[in-house]
Structure formats: C-alpha cells, structure tokens
Short mmCIF file of C-alpha atoms in Angstrom, two decimals:
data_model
loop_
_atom_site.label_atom_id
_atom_site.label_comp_id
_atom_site.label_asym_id
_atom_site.label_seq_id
_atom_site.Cartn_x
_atom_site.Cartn_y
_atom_site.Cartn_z
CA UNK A 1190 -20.80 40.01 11.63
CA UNK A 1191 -17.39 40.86 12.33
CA UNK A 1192 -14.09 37.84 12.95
CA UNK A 1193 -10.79 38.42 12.64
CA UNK A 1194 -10.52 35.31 10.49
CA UNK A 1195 -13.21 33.39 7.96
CA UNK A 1196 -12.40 30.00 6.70
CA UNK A 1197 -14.69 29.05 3.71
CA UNK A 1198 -14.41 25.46 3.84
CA UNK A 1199 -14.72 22.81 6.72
CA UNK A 1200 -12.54 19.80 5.40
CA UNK A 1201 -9.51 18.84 7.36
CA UNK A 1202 -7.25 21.83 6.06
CA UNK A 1203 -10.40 24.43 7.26
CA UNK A 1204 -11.12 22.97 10.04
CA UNK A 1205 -8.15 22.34 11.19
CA UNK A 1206 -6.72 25.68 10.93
CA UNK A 1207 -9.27 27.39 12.50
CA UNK A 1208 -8.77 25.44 15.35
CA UNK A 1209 -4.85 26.64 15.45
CA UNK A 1210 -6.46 29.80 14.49
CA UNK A 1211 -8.65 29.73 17.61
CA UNK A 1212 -6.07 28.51 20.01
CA UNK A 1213 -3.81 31.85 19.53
CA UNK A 1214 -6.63 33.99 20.14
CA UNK A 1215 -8.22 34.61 16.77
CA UNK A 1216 -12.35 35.43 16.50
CA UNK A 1217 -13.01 32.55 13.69
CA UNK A 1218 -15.80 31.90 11.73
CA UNK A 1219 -15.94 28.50 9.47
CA UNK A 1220 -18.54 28.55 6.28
CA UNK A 1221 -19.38 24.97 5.67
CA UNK A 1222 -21.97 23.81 3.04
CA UNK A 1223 -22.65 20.48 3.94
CA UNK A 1224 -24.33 19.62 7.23
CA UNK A 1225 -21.61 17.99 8.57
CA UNK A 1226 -18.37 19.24 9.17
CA UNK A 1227 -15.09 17.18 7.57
CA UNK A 1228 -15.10 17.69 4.31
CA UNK A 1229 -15.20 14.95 1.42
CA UNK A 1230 -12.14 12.85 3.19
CA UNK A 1231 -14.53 12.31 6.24
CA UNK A 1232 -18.19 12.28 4.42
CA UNK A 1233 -17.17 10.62 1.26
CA UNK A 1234 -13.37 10.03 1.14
CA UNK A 1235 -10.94 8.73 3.74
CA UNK A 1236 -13.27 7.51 6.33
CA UNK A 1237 -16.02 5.79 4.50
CA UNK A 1238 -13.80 4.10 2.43
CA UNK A 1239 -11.59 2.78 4.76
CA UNK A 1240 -14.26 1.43 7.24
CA UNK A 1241 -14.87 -0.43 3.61
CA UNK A 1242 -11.83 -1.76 3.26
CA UNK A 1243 -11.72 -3.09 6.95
CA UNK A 1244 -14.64 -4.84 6.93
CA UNK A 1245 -14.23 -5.99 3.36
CA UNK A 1246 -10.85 -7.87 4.21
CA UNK A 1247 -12.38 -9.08 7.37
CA UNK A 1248 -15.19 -10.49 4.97
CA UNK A 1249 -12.24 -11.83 2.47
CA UNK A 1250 -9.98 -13.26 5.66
CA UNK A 1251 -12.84 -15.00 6.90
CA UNK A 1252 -13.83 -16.38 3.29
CA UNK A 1253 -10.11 -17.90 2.56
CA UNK A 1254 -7.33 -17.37 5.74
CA UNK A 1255 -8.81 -18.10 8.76
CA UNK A 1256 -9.11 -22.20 7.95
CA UNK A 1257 -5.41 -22.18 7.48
CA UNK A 1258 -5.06 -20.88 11.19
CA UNK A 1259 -7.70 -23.53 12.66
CA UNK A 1260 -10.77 -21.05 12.65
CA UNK A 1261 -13.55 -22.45 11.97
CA UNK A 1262 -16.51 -19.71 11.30
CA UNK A 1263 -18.91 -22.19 9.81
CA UNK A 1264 -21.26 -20.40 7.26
CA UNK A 1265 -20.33 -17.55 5.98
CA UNK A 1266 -22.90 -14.77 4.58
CA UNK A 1267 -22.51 -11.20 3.50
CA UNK A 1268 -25.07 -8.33 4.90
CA UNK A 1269 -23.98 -5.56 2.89
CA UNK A 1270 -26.51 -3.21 4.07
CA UNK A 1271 -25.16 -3.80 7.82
CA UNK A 1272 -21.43 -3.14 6.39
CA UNK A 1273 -22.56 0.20 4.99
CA UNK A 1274 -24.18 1.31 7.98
CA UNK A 1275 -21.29 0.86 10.19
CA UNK A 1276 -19.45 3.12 7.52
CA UNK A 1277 -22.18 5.51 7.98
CA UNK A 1278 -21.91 5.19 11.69
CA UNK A 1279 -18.23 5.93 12.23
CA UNK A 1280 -18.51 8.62 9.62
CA UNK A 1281 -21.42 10.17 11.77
CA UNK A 1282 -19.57 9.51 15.20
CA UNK A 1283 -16.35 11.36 13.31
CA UNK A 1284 -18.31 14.26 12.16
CA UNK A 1285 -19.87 14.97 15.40
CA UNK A 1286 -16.63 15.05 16.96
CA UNK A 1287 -15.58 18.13 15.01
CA UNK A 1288 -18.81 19.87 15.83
CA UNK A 1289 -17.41 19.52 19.29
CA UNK A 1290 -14.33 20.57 19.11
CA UNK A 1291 -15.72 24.11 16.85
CA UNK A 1292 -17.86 24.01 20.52
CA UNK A 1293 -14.55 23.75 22.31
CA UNK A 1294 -12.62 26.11 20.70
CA UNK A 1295 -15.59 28.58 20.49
CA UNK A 1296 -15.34 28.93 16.87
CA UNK A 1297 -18.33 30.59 14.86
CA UNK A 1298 -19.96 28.15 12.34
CA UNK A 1299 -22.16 29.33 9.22
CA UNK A 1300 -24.33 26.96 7.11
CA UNK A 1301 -24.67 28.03 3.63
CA UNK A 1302 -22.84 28.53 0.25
CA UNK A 1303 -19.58 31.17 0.47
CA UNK A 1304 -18.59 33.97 -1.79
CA UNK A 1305 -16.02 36.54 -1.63
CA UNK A 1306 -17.64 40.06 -2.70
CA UNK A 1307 -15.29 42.39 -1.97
CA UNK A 1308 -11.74 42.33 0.24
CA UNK A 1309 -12.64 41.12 3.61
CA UNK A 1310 -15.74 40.58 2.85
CA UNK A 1311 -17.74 37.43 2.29
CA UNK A 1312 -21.63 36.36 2.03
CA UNK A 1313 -22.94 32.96 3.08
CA UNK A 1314 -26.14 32.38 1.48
CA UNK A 1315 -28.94 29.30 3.20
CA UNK A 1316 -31.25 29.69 0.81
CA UNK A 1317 -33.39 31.79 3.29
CA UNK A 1318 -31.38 34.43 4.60
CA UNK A 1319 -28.20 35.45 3.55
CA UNK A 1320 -25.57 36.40 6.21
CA UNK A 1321 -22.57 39.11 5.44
CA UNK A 1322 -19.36 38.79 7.36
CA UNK A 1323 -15.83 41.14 7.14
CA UNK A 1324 -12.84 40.24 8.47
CA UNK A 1325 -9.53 41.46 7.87
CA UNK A 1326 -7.83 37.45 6.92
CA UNK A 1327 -9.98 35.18 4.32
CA UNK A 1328 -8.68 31.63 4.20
CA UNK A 1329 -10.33 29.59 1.24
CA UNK A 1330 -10.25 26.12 1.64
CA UNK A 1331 -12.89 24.17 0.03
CA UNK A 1332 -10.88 21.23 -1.18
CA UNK A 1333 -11.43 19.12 -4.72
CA UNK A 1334 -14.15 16.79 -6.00
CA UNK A 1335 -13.88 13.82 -8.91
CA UNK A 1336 -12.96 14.93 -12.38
CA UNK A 1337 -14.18 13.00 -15.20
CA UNK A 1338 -13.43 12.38 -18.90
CA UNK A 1339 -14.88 13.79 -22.02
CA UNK A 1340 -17.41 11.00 -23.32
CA UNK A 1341 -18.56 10.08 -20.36
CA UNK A 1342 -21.83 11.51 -18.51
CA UNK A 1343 -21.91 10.89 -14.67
CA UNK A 1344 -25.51 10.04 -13.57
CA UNK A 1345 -24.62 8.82 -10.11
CA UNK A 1346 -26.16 5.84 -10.40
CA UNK A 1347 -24.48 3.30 -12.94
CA UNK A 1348 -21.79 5.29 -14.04
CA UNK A 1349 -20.98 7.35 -11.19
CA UNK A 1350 -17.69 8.27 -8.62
CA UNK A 1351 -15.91 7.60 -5.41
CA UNK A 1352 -19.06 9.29 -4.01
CA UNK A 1353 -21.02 6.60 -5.22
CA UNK A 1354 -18.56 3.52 -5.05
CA UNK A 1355 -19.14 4.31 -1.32
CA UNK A 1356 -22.91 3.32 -1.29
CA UNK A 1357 -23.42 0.73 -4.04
CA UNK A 1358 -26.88 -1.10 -2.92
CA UNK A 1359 -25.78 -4.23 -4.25
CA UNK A 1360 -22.06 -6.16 -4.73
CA UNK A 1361 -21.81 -5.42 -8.50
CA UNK A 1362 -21.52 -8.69 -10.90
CA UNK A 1363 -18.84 -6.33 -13.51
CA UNK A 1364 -17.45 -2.93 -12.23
CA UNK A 1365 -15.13 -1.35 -14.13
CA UNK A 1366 -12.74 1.41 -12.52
CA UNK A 1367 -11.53 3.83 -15.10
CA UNK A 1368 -8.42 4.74 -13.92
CA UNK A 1369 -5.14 3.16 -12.11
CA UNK A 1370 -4.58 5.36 -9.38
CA UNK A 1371 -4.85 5.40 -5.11
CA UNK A 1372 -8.74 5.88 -5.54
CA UNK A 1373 -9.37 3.11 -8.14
CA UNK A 1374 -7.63 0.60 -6.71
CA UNK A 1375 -8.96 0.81 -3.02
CA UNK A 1376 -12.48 0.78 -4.16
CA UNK A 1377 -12.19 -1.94 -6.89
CA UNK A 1378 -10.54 -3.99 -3.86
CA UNK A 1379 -12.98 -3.23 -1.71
CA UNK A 1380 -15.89 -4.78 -4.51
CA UNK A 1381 -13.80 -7.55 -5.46
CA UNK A 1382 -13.33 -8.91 -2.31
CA UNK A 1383 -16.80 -8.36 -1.48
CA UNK A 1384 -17.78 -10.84 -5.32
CA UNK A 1385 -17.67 -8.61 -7.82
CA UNK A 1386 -15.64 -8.95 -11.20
CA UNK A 1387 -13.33 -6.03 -11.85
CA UNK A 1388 -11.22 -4.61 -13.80
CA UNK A 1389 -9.14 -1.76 -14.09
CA UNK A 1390 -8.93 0.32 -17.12
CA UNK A 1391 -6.08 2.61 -16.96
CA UNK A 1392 -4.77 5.13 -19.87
CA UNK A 1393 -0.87 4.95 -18.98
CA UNK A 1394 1.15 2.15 -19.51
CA UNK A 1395 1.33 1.57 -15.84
CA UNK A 1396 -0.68 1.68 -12.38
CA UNK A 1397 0.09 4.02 -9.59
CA UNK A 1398 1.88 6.81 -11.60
CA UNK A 1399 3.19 8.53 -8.38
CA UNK A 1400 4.14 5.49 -6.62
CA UNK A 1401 7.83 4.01 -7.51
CA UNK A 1402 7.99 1.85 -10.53
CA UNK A 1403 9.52 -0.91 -8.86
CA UNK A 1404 6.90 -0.72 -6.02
CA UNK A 1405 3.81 0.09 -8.32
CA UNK A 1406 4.88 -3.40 -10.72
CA UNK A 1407 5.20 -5.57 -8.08
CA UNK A 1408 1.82 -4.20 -6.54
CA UNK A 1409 0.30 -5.06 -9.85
CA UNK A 1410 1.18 -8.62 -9.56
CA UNK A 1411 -0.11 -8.90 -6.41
CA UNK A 1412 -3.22 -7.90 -7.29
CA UNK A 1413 -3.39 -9.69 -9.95
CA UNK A 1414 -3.25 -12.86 -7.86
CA UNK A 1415 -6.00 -11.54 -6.15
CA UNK A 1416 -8.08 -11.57 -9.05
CA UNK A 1417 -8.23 -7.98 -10.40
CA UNK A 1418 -8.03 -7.60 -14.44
CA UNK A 1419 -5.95 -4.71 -15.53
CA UNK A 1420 -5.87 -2.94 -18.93
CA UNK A 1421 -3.26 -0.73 -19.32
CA UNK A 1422 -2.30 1.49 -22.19
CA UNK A 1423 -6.69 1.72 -22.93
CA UNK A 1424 -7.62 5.01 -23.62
CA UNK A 1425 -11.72 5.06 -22.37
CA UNK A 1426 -13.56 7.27 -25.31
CA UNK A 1427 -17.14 7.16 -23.99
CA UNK A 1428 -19.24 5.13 -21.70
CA UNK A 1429 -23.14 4.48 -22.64
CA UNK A 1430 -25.25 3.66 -19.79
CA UNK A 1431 -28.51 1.48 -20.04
CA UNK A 1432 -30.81 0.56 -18.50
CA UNK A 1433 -29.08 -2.62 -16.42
CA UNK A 1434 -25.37 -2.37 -17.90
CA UNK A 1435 -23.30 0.01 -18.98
CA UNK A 1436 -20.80 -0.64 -22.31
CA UNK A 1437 -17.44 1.58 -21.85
CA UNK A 1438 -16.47 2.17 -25.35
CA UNK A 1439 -12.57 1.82 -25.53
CA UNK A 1440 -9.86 3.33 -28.34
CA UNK A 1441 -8.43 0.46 -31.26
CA UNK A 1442 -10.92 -2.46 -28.81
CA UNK A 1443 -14.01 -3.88 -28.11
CA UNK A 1444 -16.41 -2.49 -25.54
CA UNK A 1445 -16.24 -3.80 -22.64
CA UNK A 1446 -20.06 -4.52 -20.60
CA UNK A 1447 -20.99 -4.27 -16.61
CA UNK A 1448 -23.28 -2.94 -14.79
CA UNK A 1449 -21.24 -0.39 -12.69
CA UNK A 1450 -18.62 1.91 -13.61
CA UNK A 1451 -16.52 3.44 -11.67
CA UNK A 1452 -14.77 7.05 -13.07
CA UNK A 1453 -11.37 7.38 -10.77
CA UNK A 1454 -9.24 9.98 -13.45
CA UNK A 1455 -8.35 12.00 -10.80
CA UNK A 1456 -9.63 15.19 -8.91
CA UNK A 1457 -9.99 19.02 -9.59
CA UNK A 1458 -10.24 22.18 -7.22
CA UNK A 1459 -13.72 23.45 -5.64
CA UNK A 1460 -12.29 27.01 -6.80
CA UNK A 1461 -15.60 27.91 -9.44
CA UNK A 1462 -18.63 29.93 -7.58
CA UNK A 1463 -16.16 31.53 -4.75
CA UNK A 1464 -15.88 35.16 -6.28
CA UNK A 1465 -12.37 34.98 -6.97
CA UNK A 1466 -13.29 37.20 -9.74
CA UNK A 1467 -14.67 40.38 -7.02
CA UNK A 1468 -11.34 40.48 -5.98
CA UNK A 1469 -9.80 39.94 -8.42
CA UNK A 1470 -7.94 36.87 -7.60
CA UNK A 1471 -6.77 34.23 -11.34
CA UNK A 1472 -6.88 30.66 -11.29
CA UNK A 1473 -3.93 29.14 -13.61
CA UNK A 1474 -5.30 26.70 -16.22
CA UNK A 1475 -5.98 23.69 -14.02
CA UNK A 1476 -8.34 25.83 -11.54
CA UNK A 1477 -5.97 26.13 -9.01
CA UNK A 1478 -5.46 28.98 -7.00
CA UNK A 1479 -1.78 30.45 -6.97
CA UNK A 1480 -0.30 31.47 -3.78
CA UNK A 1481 3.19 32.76 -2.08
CA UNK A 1482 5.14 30.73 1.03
CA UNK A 1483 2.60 32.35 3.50
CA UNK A 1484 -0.65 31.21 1.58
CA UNK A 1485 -1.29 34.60 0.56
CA UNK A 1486 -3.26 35.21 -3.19
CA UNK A 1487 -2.72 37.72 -5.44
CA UNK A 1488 -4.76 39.69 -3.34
CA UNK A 1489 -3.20 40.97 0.23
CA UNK A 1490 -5.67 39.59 3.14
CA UNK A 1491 -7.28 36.37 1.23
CA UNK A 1492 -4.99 32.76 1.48
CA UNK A 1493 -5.98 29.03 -0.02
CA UNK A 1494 -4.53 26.03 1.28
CA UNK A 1495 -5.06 22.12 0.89
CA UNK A 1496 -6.28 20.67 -2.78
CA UNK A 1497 -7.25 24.12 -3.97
CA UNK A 1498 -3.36 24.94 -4.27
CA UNK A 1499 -2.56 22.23 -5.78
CA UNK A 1500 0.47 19.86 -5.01
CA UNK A 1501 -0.35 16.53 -3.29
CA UNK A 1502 -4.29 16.24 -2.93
CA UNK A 1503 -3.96 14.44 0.87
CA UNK A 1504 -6.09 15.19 4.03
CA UNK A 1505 -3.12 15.54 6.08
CA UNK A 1506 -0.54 17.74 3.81
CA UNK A 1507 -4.33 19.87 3.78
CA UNK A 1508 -3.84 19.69 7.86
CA UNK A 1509 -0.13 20.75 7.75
CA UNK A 1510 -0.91 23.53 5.87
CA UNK A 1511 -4.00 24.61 7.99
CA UNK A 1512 -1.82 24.69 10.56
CA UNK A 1513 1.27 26.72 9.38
CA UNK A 1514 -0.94 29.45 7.75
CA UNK A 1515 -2.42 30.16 11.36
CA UNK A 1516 1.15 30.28 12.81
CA UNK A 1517 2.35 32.41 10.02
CA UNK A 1518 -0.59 34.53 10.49
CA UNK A 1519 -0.29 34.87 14.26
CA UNK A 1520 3.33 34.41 14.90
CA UNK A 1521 4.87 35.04 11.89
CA UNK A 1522 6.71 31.34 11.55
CA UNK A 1523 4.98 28.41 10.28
CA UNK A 1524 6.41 25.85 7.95
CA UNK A 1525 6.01 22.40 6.13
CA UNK A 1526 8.40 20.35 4.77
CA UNK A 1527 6.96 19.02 1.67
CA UNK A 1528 9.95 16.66 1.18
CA UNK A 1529 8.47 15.04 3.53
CA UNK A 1530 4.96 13.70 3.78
CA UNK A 1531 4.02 10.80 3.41
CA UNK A 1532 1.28 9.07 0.90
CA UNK A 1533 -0.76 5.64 1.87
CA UNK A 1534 -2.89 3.67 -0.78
CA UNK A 1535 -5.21 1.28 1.82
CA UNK A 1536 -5.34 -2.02 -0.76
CA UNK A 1537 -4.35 -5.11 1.10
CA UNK A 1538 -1.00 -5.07 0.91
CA UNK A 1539 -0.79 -1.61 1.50
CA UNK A 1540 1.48 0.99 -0.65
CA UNK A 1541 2.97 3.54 1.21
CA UNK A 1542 5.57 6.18 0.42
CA UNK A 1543 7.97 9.59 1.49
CA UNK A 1544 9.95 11.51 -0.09
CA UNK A 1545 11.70 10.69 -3.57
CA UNK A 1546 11.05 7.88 -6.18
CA UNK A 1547 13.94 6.18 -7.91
CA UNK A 1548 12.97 7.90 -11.12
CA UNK A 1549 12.97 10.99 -9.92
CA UNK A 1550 16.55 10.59 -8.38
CA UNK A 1551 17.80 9.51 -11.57
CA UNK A 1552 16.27 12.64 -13.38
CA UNK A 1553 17.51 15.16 -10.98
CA UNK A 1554 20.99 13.20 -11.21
CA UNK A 1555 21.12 12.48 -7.46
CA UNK A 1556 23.13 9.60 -6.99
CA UNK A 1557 22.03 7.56 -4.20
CA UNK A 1558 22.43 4.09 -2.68
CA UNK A 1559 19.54 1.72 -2.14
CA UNK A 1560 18.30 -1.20 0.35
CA UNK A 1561 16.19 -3.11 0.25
CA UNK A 1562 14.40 -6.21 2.52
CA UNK A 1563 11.45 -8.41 2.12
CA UNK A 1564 8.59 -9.12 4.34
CA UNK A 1565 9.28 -13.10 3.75
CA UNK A 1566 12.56 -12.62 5.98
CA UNK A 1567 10.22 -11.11 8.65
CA UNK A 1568 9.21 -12.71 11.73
CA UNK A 1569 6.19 -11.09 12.32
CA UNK A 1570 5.09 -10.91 8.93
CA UNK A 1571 5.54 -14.37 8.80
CA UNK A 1572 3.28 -14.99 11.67
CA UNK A 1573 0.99 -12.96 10.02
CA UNK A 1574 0.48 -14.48 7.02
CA UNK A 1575 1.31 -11.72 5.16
CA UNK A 1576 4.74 -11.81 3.74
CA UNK A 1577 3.86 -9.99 0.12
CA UNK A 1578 5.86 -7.02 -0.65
CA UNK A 1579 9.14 -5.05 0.86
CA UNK A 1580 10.37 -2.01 2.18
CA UNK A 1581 13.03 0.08 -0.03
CA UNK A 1582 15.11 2.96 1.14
CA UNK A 1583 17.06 5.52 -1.11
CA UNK A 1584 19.82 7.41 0.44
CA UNK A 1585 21.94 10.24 -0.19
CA UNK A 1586 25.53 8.18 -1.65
CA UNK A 1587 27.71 10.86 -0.40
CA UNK A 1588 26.07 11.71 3.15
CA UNK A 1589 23.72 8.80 3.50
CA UNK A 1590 20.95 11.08 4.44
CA UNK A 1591 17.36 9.45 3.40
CA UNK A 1592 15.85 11.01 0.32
CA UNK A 1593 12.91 8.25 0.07
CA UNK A 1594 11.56 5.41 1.50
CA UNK A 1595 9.10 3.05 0.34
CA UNK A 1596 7.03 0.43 1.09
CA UNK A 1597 4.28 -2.89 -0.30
CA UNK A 1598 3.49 -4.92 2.57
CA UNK A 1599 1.32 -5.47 5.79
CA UNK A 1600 0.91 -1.79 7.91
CA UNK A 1601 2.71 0.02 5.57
CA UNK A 1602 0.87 2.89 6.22
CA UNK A 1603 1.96 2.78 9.53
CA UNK A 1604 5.36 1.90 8.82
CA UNK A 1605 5.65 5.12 6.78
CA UNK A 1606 5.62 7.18 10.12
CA UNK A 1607 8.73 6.44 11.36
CA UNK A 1608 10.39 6.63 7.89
CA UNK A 1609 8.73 10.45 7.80
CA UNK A 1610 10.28 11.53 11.20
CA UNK A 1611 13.19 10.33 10.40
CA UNK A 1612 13.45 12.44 7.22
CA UNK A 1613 11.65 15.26 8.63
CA UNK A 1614 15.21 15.43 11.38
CA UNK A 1615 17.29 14.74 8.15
CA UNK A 1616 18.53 11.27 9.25
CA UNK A 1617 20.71 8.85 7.61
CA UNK A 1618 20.15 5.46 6.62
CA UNK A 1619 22.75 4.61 9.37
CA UNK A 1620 20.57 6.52 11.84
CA UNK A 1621 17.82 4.18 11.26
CA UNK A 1622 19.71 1.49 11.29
CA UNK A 1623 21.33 2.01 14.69
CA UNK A 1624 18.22 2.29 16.59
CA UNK A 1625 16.98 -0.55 18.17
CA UNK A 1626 13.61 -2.19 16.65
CA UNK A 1627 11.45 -4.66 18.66
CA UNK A 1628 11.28 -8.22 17.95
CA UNK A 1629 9.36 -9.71 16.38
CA UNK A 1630 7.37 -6.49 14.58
CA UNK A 1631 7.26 -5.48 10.75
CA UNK A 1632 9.48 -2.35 11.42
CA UNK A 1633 12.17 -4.35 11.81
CA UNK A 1634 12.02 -4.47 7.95
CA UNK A 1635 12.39 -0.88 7.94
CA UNK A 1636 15.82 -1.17 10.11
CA UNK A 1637 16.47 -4.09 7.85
CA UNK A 1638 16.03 -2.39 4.59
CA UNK A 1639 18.21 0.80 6.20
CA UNK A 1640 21.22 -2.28 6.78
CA UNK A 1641 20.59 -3.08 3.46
CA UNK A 1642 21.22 0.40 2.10
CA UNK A 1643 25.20 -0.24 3.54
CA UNK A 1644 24.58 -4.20 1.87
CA UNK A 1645 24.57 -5.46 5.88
CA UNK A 1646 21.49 -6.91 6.25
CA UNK A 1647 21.01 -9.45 8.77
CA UNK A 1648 17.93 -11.91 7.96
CA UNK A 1649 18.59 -11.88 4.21
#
C-alpha cells in the first residue's frame, strides 16, 4: 500500500498530525498498536487520571467542605468500582471520538506492531498477516512509557505503575509513591483522598524538580496538611513484594511496609523494536531520537516528534509539534515556541506553570522583577473556599516583557492559558495588567500579581 505519509504511533502528537496532515491534502496512514486510538495520555494517562481526580475531590468535598456551606448529604459511602467505570467510560467515549475524526478526515488506519525496514518503507505486523506500506515521509511517534529503578521488579499487581494506579481494585490501606514528581503526586492524591495512607518517597531533596522552588515548597506544605507523608533525600534500593505487602527497602533506613507501591521515577521513549537500526537512524544515550528544526532524523524522509524527542514529555507540546511538522512538510513554515508552553500538575490546589523558573533566571543571569498576589486577597477564591496558594510573575527588568509565570491555587491550570498567550505575543507585565479582568473571578490574581510585578497591587 502506497500514502504519501505514515505515522507510526496514534497518541496525541500522531494523531494529531495526521489530521493536519490530512487537511492539506496528504494520503495518511496511522499504525496504532493498541485498539484504541489516543495513546497512553487518553488510555492510561491524562484522561483516566483526571476523571480520578474529579471524582476523588468530589468524594473528599463531600466528606469534609460541603457542611461548612449548609449541605447536608447525609451518609456518605464510597463505590469505587462505579468511580472506575465512569473513568473507563469517558476514556471509551474519548477514544471513539478519534476513530471518528480518522473517519472524517479519511485517514488510513493499520492495527498491528510498526517497523521501519528500509527508507520509506514500513511493515505492520497483526499477528496474522503482515501488511507492507512505502511512502515517501515516515513520522515516528510512539510516545514514552514508565521507567523504573534498578532493585525493583514491576509485576503489575502490588508493585506496579501509573498504568496500574489507574485500576487499583481496592482503596489501598499503605501506598507508597516512589518518586516526587507531576505523576506521583496526582495519583497519591487521588488514593489519599479516597482512605488510603501515603507517602511519598522521593530521591532529591525536594518535590516537583521542574516546578519553581518557591511554588514546589509551599505545595509541599499544603499537602502536607492534607495528610500526605513525604520523605525526601531517600534513595529507594529495592522493593520485595509478598504475598499481601510489599517492604521498599530504603538507603541508611528502615524498610518501610504497604501493600501497594507505586513506581513514578519518571518516563523513557517507545524508540526500541522500530528498526531505527534498517535505516540507520542512532538513539543518544537516553533512547531518544535526535532530530533537526523540521523533525527530520539522521535519515532524509523519516521525522519523530512528541516524548520520543525528548524535551517536555506533555500531550499538548506532542500536539504542537504534530502540527508544525505537517505544515513544515506541506507548506514549508511551521513553528513552536517552546518558551512557551505551559505545564499543569492536577493535585487539589493545582500547580501550573510557563516559561522560566526563578532559578533558572538567576543561572542564565537574567535580571528580572517579580509579583506576586495571593488567592486569600481574592474574591472569588474566597467564595470558593479555596484561598491556598498564589500566582507569581517574572518579568524582563529592563523591558518588562514576561519570562515566567506561575501559579498554586484553585484553576490554575486554567489560569495558565492566558499567562501562555500572553507570552506567546511577547507581552509585558504592564500588558497584563492593563487589561480589564472580571469581577469577582480568580484571574484577577493573575492581573493582580502582573500590578504586583510594578509593586501596585490593589487588594494586597
């Protein structure tokens, strides 16, 4: 079979990108293992786990915030199994709609394990007959799955992943989350506020070690409150599962026993079983596959784009990129502005971020100005009942342009959006702060903390 363009991999930078592909004019075909279409952020990443951590702080709300406002809701009970299958619902409604729009946008799927056997040519192999397609462009995109540590043996049951933090037939009584990052932290919420005891075990001598410093401590305390143990510093050396607990065997300390553990070090590129090697094509030493500003290999006619390049492992920088390499490939101009996209961790409050940290201002030698404004001094926060955390903005001390905001607090993911445009059409801090912000909402912390950044704030 002949396309002008095969995508091996159907997560949101494949799919996406042949659907740009397919809207200027490209024959596509999409190889996708799995029998649905997505990728791990909708099967067993993004999607599943936030429908978790909705329902989850419904469940905690109900348990502890809704007397305060006059709600009664009498008994209270948890039906896990009913929780999980409205995850598996909205991931199945989700995944559907992609098979629709491949239907739409007449693009050719293939079912089966990819591999590259010669330029511009690929097999997909079903396990019953093997299918070989040639087309002049290759795109790989077949995106990342967990890493783990040496020591510990996943089984997938007790000691397991994300994959299996999704589907955990019972709220654990112990689960410990190896590892203080995005993943970790969303899922051991997600368990905690459902009953369990957790705690996190994480190697460095801090939590979140993308996020801001200032942002990630005061995060920490918060969940603290909440009742999450956290053991930094703790290098992990082995973990021995048995036959109801598990015993994670820690550096210079005792072992610790549960009877779930959750491995969240991290993830590494699907880039093994493609045959990179038939064409040639080197991974460098962390698996990932190297590539120039158009997405082009090594070799001239095969690309990679999303986790498999490395950089930020998100669905949507994936998306961006899906989408430039189609318009570079079409219409020779495509771009993405990697200063500028934005990063959400889903805990309750939420932790979201663009552009550049504090520390890494100070180590480039940028000197900047910074505001900042609480969620207490807001209105609508206030009304919310959710007043934790703040939003901080880092500008540009010379032209006031924004080089990075960030912010801990209630819809911070959403919050993030506006800070993103704004940076994407190189505003100032003064910018932001000139436009006019409905009252009462939580962006007007965002206008707030741009005041701030010029020490005017006006409600604190």
């Amino acid at each position: 079979m002949n396309h002008d363009l095969v995508i091996i991999g159907a997560g949101p930078g494949g799919y996406i990108a042949a659907i740009r592909a397919a809207q200027l004019g490209l024959n596509v075909a999409c190889i996708e293992k799995e029998r649905m279409l997505g990728g791990t952020c909708l099967r067993v990443g993004c999607i599943p786990s936030k429908a978790l951590l909705e329902s989850s702080e419904l469940y905690k709300e109900a348990e502890h915030s809704f007397k305060d406002r006059g709600i009664n809701v009498g008994s209270l009970s948890l039906d896990l199994e009913k929780m999980l299958s409205q995850k598996d619902r909205t991931v199945k409604t989700m995944g559907g709609g992609i098979d629709s729009l491949f239907k739409k946008n007449k693009i050719t799927r293939y079912s089966g394990h990819a591999m590259i056997t010669a330029p511009g040519k690929v097999r997909v192999d079903d396990g019953k007959d093997p299918v070989e397609l040639e087309a002049k462009h290759i795109l790989i995109a077949t995106g990342s799955q967990p890493s783990t540590l040496p020591g510990i043996e996943l089984d997938g049951d007790r000691v397991g992943t994300s994959t299996e933090a999704l589907a955990y037939e019972q709220v654990p009584k112990h689960l410990v989350v190896i590892g203080g990052g995005v993943i970790g932290l969303e899922l051991g919420a997600v368990w905690s506020r459902l009953g369990a005891k957790v705690t996190v075990l994480e190697y460095l001598d801090r939590i979140l070690p993308t996020t801001d410093t200032e942002i990630a401590n005061e995060a920490k305390k918060i969940f603290e409150k909440q009742g999450i143990e956290f053991q930094l510093g703790c290098r992990v050396t082995g973990v021995k599962a048995n036959k109801k607990t598990c015993d994670v065997e820690i550096a210079d300390g005792k072992p610790i026993r549960c009877d779930r553990v959750l491995v969240a070090v991290g993830r590494r590129p699907n880039t093994d079983q493609l045959g990179l090697e038939n064409v040639g094509i080197e991974v460098d030493k962390r698996g990932f596959i190297p590539v120039n500003d158009h997405y082009e290999t090594s070799v001239k006619g095969v690309y990679a784009i999303g986790d498999v390049i490395g950089g930020a492992m998100l669905a949507h920088k994936a998306e961006d990129e899906g989408v430039a390499f189609s318009e570079l490939l079409v219409t020779g101009y495509g771009h993405v502005n990697y200063d500028a996209i934005p990063s959400v961790a889903y805990t309750n409050p939420e932790i979201a971020a663009v552009g550049k940290t504090e520390e890494q201002l100070k180590e480039a030698g940028i000197e900047y100005n910074k505001g900042s404004f609480p969620f207490l001094a807001n209105g609508r926060a206030r009304a919310m009942g959710q007043t934790e955390g703040r939003v901080k903005m880092l500008a540009d001390k010379q032209t006031d342009r924004v080089l990075g905001v960030h912010i801990l607090g209630p819809r911070a993911g959403d919050l993030i959006a506006e800070c993103a445009v704004a940076m994407e059409f190189g505003a100032s801090s003064e910018d932001i702060a000139r436009c006019c912000h409905a009252h009462p909402t939580l962006a007007e912390a965002v206008k707030e903390a741009a005041l701030a950044v010029d020490k005017r704030a006006l409600n604190f």
